[in-house]
Coordinates of C-alpha atoms and ligand atoms in Angstrom, one line a residue:
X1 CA 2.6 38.7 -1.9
X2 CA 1.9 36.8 1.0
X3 CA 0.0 33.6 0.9
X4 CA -1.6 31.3 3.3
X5 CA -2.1 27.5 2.4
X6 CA -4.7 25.4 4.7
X7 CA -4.1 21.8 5.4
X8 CA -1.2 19.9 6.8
X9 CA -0.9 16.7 4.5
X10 CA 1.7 15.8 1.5
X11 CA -1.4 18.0 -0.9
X12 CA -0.4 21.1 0.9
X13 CA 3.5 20.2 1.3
X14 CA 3.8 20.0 -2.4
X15 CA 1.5 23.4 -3.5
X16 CA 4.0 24.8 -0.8
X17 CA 6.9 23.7 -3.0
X18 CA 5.7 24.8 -6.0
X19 CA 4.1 28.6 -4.3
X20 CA 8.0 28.5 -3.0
X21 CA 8.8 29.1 -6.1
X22 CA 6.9 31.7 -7.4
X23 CA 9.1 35.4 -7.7
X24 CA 5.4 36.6 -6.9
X25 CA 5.2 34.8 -3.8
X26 CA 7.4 36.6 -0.9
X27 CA 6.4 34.7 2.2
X28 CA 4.2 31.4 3.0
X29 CA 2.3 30.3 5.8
X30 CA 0.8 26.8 6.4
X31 CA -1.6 26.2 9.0
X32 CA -1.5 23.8 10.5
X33 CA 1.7 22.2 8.0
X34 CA 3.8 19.4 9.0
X35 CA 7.4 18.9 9.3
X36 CA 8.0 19.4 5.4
X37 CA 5.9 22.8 5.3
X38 CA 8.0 24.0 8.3
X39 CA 11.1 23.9 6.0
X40 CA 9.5 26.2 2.9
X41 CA 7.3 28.4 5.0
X42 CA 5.9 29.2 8.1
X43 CA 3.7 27.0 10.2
X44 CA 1.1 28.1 12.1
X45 CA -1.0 25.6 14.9
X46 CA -4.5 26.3 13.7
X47 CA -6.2 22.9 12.9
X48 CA -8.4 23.1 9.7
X49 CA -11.2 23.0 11.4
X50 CA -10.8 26.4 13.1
X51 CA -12.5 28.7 10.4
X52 CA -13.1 31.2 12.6
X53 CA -9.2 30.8 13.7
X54 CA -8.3 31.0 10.4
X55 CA -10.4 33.8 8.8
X56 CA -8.3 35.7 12.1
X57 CA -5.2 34.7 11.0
X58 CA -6.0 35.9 7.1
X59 CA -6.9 39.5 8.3
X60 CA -4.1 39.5 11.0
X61 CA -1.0 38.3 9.0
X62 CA -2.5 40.4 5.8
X63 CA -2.7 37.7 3.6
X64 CA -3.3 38.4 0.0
X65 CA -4.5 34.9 -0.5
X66 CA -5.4 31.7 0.7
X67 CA -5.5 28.4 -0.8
X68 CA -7.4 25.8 0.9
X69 CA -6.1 22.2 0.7
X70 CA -9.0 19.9 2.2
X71 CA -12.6 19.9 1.3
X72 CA -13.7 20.2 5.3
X73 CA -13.3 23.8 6.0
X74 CA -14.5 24.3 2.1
X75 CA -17.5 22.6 3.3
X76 CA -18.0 24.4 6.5
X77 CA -18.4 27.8 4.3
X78 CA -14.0 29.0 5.1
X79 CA -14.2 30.3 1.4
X80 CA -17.5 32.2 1.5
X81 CA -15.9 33.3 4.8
X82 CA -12.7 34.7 3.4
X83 CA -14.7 36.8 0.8
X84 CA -17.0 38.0 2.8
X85 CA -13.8 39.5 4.8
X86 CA -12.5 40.8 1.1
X87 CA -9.4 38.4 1.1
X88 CA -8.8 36.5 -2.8
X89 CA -9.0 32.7 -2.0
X90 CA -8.8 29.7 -4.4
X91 CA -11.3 27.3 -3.0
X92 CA -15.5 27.2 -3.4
X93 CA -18.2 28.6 -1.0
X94 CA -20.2 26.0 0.8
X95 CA -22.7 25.7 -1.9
X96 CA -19.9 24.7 -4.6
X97 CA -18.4 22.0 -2.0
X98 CA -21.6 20.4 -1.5
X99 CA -20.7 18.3 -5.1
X100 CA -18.4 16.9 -2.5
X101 CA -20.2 17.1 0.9
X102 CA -23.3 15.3 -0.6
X103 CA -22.4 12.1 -2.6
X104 CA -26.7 12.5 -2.8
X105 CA -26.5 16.1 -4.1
X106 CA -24.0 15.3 -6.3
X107 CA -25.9 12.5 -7.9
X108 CA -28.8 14.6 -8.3
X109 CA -26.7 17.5 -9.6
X110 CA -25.4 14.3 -12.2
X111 CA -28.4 13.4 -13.6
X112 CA -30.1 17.0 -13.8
X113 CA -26.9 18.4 -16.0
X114 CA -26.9 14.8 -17.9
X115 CA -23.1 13.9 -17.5
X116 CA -22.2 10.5 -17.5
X117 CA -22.4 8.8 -14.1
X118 CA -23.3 4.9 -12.7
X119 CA -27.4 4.6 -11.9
X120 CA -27.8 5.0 -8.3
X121 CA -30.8 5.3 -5.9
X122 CA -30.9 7.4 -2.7
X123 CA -32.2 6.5 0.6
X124 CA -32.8 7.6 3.8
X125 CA -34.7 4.9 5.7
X126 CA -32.7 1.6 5.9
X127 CA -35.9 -0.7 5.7
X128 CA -36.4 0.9 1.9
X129 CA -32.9 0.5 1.3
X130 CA -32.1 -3.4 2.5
X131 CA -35.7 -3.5 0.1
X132 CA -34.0 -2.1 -2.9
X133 CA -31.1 -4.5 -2.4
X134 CA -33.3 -7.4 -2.4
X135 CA -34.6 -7.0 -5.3
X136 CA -31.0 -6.3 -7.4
X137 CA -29.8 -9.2 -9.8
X138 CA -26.6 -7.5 -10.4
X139 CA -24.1 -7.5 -8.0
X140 CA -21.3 -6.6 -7.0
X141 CA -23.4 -3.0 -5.7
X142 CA -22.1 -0.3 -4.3
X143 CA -23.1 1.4 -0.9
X144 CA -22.0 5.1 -0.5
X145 CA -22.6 7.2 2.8
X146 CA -23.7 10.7 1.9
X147 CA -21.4 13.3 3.7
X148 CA -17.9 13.0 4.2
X149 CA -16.3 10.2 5.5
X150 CA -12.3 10.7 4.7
X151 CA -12.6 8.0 2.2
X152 CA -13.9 5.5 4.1
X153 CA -17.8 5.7 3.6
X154 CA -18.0 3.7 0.3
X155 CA -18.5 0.3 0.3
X156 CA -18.9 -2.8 -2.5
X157 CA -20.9 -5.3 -1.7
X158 CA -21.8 -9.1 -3.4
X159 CA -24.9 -9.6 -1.7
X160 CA -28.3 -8.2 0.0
X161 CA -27.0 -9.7 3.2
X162 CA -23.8 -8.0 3.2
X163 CA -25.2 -5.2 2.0
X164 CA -27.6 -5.4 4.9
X165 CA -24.9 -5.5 7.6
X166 CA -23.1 -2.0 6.1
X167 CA -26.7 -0.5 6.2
X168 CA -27.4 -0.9 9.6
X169 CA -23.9 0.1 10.5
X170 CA -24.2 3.4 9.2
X171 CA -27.7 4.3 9.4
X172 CA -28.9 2.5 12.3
X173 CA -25.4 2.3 14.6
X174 CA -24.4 5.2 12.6
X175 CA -20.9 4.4 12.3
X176 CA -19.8 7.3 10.5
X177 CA -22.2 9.7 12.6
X178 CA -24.3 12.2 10.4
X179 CA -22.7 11.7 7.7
X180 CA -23.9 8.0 6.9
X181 CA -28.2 9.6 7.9
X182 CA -28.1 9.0 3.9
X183 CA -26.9 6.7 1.6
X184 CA -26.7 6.1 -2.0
X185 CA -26.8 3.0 -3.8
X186 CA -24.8 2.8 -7.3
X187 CA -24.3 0.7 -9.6
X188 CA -20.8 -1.6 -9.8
X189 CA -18.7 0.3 -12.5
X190 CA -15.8 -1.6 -13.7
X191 CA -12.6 -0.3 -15.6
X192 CA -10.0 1.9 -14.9
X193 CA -10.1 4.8 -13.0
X194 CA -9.0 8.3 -13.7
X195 CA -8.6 11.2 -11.5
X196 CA -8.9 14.6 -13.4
X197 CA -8.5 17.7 -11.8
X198 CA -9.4 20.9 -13.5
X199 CA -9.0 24.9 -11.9
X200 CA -11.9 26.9 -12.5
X201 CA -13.1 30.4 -11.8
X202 CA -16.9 29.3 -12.7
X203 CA -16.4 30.7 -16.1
X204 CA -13.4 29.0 -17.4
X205 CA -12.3 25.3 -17.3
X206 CA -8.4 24.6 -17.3
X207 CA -7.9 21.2 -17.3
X208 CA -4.4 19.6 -15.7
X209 CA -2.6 16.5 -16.6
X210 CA -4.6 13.3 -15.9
X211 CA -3.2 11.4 -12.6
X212 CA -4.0 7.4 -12.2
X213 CA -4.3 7.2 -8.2
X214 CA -3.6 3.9 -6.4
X215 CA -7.0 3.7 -3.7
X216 CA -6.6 0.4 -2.0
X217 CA -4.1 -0.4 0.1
X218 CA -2.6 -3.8 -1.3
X219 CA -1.1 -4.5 -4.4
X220 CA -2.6 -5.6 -7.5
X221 CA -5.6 -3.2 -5.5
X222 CA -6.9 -5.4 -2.9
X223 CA -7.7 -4.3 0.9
X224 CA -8.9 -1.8 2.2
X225 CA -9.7 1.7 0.6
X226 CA -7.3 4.6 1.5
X227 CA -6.8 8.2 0.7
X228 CA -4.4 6.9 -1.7
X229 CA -1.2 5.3 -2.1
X230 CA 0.4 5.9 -5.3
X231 CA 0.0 8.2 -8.6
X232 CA 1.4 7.8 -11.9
X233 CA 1.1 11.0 -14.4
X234 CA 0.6 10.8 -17.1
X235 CA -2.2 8.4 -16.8
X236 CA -1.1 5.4 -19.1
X237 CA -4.9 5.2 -20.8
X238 CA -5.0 8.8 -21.7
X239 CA -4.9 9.9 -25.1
X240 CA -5.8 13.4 -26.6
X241 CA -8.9 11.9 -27.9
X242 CA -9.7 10.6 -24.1
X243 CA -9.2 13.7 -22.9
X244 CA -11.1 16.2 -25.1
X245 CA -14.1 13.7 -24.4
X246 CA -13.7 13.8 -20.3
X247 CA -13.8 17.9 -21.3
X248 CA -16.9 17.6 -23.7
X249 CA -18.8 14.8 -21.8
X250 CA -18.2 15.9 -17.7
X251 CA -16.4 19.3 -17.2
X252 CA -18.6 21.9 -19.6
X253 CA -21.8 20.1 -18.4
X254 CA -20.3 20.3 -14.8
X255 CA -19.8 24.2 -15.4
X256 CA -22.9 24.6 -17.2
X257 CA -24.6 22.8 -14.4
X258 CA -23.3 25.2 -11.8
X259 CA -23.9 28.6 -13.5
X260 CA -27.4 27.0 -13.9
X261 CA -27.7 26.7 -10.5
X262 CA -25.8 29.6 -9.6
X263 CA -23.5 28.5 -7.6
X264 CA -19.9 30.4 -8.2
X265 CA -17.1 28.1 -7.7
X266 CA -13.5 28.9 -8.0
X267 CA -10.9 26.6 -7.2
X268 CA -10.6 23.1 -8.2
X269 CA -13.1 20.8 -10.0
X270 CA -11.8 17.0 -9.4
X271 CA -13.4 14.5 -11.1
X272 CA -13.3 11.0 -10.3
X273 CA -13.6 9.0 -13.5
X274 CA -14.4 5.3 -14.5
X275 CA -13.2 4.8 -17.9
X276 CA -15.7 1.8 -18.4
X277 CA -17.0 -0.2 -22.1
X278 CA -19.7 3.1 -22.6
X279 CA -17.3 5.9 -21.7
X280 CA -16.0 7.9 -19.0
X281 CA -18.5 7.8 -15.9
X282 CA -17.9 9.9 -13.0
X283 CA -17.3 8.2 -9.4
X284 CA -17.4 10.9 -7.3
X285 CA -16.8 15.0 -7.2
X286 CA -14.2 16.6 -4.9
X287 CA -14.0 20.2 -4.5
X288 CA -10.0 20.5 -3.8
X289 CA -7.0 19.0 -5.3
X290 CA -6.3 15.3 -4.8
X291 CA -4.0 13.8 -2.7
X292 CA -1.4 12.8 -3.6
X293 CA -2.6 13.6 -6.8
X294 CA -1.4 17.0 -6.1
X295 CA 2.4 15.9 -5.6
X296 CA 2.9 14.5 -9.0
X297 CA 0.9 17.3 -10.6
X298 CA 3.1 19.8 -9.1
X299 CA 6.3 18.0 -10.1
X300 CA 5.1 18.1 -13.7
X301 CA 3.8 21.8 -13.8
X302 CA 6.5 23.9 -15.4
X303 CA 4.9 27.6 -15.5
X304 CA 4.4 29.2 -11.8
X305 CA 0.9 28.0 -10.3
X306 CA 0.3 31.3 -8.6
X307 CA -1.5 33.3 -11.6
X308 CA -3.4 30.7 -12.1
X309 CA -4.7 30.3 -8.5
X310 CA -5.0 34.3 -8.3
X311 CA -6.3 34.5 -11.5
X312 CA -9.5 31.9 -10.8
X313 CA -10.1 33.6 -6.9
X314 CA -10.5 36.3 -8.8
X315 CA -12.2 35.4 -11.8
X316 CA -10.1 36.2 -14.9
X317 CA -9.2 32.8 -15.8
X318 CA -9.6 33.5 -19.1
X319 CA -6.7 36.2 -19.5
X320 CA -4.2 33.4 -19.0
X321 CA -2.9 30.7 -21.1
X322 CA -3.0 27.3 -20.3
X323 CA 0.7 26.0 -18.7
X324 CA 3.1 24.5 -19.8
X325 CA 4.0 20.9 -18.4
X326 CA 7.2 18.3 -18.2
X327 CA 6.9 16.0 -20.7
X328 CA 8.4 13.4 -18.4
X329 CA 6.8 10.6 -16.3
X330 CA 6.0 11.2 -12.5
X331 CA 5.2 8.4 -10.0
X332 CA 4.9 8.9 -6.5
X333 CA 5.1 6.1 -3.8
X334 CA 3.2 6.5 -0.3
X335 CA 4.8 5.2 2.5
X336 CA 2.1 5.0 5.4
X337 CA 2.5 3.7 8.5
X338 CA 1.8 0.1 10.1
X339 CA -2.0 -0.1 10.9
X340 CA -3.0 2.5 7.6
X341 CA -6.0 2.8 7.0
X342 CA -7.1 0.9 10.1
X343 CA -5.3 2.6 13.7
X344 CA -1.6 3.2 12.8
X345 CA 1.3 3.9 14.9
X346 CA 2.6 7.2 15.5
X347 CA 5.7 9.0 16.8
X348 CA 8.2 6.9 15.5
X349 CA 11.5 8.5 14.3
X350 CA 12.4 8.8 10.5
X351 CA 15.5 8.7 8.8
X352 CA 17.0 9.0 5.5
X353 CA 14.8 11.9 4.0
X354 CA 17.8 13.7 2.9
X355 CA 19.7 10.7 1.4
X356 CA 16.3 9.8 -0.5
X357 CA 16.3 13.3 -2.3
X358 CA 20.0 12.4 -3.4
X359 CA 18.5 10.1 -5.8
X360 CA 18.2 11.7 -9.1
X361 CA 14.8 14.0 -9.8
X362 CA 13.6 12.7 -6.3
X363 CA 11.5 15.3 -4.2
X364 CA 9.9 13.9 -1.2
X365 CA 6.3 15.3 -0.1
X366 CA 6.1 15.1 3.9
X367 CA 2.4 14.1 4.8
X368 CA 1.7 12.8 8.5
X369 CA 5.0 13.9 9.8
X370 CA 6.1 16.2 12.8
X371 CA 9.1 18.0 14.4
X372 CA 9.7 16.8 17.6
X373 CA 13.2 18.2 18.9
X374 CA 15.6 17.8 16.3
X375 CA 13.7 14.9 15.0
X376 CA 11.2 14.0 12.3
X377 CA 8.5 11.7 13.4
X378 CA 5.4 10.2 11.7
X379 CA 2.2 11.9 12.7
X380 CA -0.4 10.1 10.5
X381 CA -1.1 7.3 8.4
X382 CA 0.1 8.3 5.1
X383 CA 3.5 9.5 6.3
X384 CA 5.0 11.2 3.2
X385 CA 4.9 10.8 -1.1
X386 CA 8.5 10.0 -2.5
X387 CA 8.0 11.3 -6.0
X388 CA 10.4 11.3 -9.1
X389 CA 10.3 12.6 -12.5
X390 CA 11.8 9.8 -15.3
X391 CA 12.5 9.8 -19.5
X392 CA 9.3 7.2 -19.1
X393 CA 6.9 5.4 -16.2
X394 CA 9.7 2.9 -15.4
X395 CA 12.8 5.1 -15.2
X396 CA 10.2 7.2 -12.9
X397 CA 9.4 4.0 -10.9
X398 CA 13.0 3.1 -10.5
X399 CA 14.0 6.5 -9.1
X400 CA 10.6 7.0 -6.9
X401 CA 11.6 4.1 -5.2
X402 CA 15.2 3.9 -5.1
X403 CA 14.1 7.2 -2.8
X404 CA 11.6 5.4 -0.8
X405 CA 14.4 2.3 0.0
X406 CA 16.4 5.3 1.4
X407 CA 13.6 6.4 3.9
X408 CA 13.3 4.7 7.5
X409 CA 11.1 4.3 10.3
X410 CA 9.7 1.4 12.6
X411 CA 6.7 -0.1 10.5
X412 CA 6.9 1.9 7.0
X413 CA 4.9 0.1 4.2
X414 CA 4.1 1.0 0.7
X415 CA 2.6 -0.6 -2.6
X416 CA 4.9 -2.1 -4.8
X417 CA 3.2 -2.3 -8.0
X418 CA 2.8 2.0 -8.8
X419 CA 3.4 2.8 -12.3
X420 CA 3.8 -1.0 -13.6
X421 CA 0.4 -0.5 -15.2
X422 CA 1.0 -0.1 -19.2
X423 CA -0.7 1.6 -21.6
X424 CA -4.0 0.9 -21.1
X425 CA -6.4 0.5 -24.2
X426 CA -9.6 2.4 -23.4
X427 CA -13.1 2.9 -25.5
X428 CA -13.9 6.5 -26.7
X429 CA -17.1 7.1 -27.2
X430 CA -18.7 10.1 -29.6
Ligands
AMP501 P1 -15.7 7.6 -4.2 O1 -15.3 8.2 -2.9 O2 -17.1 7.7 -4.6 O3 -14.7 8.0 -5.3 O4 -15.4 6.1 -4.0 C1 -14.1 5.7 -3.6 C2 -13.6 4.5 -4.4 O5 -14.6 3.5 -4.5 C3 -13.5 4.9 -5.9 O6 -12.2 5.5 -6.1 C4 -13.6 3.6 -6.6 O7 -12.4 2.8 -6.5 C5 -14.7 2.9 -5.7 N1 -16.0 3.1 -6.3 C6 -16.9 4.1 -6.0 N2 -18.0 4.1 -6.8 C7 -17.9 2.9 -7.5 C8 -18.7 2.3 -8.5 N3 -19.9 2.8 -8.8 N4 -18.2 1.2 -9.1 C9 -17.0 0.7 -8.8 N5 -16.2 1.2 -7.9 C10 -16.6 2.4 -7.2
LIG502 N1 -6.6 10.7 -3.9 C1 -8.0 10.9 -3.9 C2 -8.5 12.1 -3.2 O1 -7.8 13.1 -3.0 O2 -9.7 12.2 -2.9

């Protein structure tokens, strides 16, 4: 079968890697890809954006189905798109997105179905909102823009004034456009975090190894927010006990919530936890798999991924068992270019990628990269995810970045702390 994968970060390089492998699978595309893609499968220039581009290229190249990386063409309706045109895809219509489009729909869709999440007010006049601050006693609080915003439209703040200053930003200089016309205000949630992911044909839940992401951009997390900078998988707080509650507590309600609503949704549930004192709480919905959640994910999954994505497009999740995985450790290590998350360079050469994947169990994840001539260059912020597999989290850490020492270009940073976080002790909750 043929198979067309949408995006063009390190997400879609490493579900190309893993497809790549599939004997189902007899040809990829990518569009648009990046310089990694371009050496599993074949890239094709159509920016995500493009869904009318890319419903074309579907019925064109006879694709038997597509899997769609990032939540913006998931959100623009690509999915509901590709059905409508008869073609299997793993991703959710517009409506199903929305839990990630609207931070304020998916706080109302939180509360209705009862699932744990932080208390949180919406608003769409500033005046009421800079009110509402005012009059809080705890603090830090947390200031959310409603529609996407990449990662970059949450924001913590100690005080009514600073809060005041990242109101009028987005909702009277509207810094972040239409997506900040709404914001919600939540309550500070402290603890780790969790990312779960969980593929889903509406009917079925199949839940994948727990990920620990790395979101700010400094070690020890401090700066600024970012798509992400590191994963470690396992997640060193989980325990079978942990997880069964995250399945009990937030994905049946979540399922239950959107047959309720009916709204059909097959692809990938993400939930972003905070394991805090009273339980798991969720953050924030996506409606795709994480990044670069995705790369160590992939590097754990032993059983072929493709009947599980054709199997939830087309709704018979429940024929299949659930996979099996590597018992191993995974870490992954972004290395972003200078500037990220703030303007970066670009264009500048790299070197060393195949020396890195010399290191043992070592598979490195292009993200922001291009082909220019015979050349690799970087093309984005995060610039690729050296991953490695290990016996435990620090013969995984060694090896991730023994890889990422090996990989060059002008201005390459990373975090140096992924995967020294231990086992963390966490409460469960009945
Ligand atoms: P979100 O896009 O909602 O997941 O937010 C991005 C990041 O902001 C999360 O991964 C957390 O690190 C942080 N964050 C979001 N909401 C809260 C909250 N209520 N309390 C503490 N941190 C939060
Ligand atoms: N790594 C977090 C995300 O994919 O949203």
């Amino acid at each position: 079968m043929k198979v067309l994968i949408v995006g063009g970060g390190g997400r879609e390089h490493a579900l190309a890697w893993k497809i790549r492998q599939s004997p189902l699978v007899s040809e990829i595309l990518v569009a648009p890809g990046n310089a990694g893609t371009a050496k599993l499968a074949r890239n094709v220039a159509i920016p995500t954006k493009d869904v009318k581009g890319l419903v074309e290229l579907a019925k064109t190249e006879r694709v038997d189905l597509v899997v769609v990386g990032p939540e913006d063409p998931l959100v623009a309706g690509l999915a509901d798109e590709l059905r409508a045109a008869k073609i299997d895809v793993f991703g959710p219509g517009a409506a199903g997105a929305r839990l990630e489009g609207s931070k304020a729909y998916a706080k109302e869709f939180l509360e209705a179905h009862r699932i744990p999440t932080g208390f949180s007010k919406k608003f769409d006049r500033s005046g009421a909102a800079k009110a509402y601050l005012e009059g809080q006693k705890q603090w830090p609080q947390v200031i959310k823009a409603d529609g996407l915003a990449a990662g970059k439209g949450v924001f913590i703040v100690s005080s009514a004034r600073e809060g005041g200053v990242v109101i009028d930003q987005l909702m009277e200089e509207k810094k972040l456009g239409a997506a900040g016309a709404r914001i919600v205000i939540e309550e500070f949630l402290s603890g780790e975090e969790i990312s779960v992911l969980a593929i889903t044909d509406g009917e079925t839940i199949l839940i994948l190894e727990p990920v620990m992401d790395h979101k700010q951009a400094g070690d020890g997390d401090t700066g600024p927010n970012t798509g992400g900078m590191g994963v470690v998988s396992p997640h060193p707080a989980v325990s079978t006990r942990l997880m069964r509650q995250i399945e009990q507590h937030v994905f049946v309600p979540t399922l239950h919530g959107l047959r309720c609503e009916e709204v059909e949704f097959r692809g990938v549930i993400f939930a972003g936890l905070m394991l805090t004192e009273s339980g798991p709480k969720v953050l924030e919905y996506n409606c795709r798999f994480g990044d670069p959640e995705t790369q160590a994910v992939m590097r754990r999954m032993k059983s072929d991924l493709v009947p599980y994505l054709l199997a939830a497009a087309r709704g018979k999740l429940n024929e299949l068992e659930g996979p099996d995985w590597d018992r191993r450790a995974c870490i992954g290590v972004v290395g972003a270019a200078d500037g990220y998350p703030g303007d970066y360079r670009r264009g500048d050469p790299i070197e060393g990628l195949d020396s890195a994947e010399t290191v043992d169990e070592v598979v490195v994840f292009h993200a922001g990269t291009r082909e220019q001539g015979r050349q690799t260059v970087t093309d984005g912020g995060r610039v690729l995810c050296v991953t490695a597999l290990g016996a435990d989290a620090d013969e995984a850490r060694e090896r991730a970045y023994a890889g990422y020492e090996r990989v060059r270009w002008t201005g390459k940073f990373a975090r140096r702390d992924i995967g020294l976080k231990r086992p963390i002790k966490t409460r469960t909750v009945r």
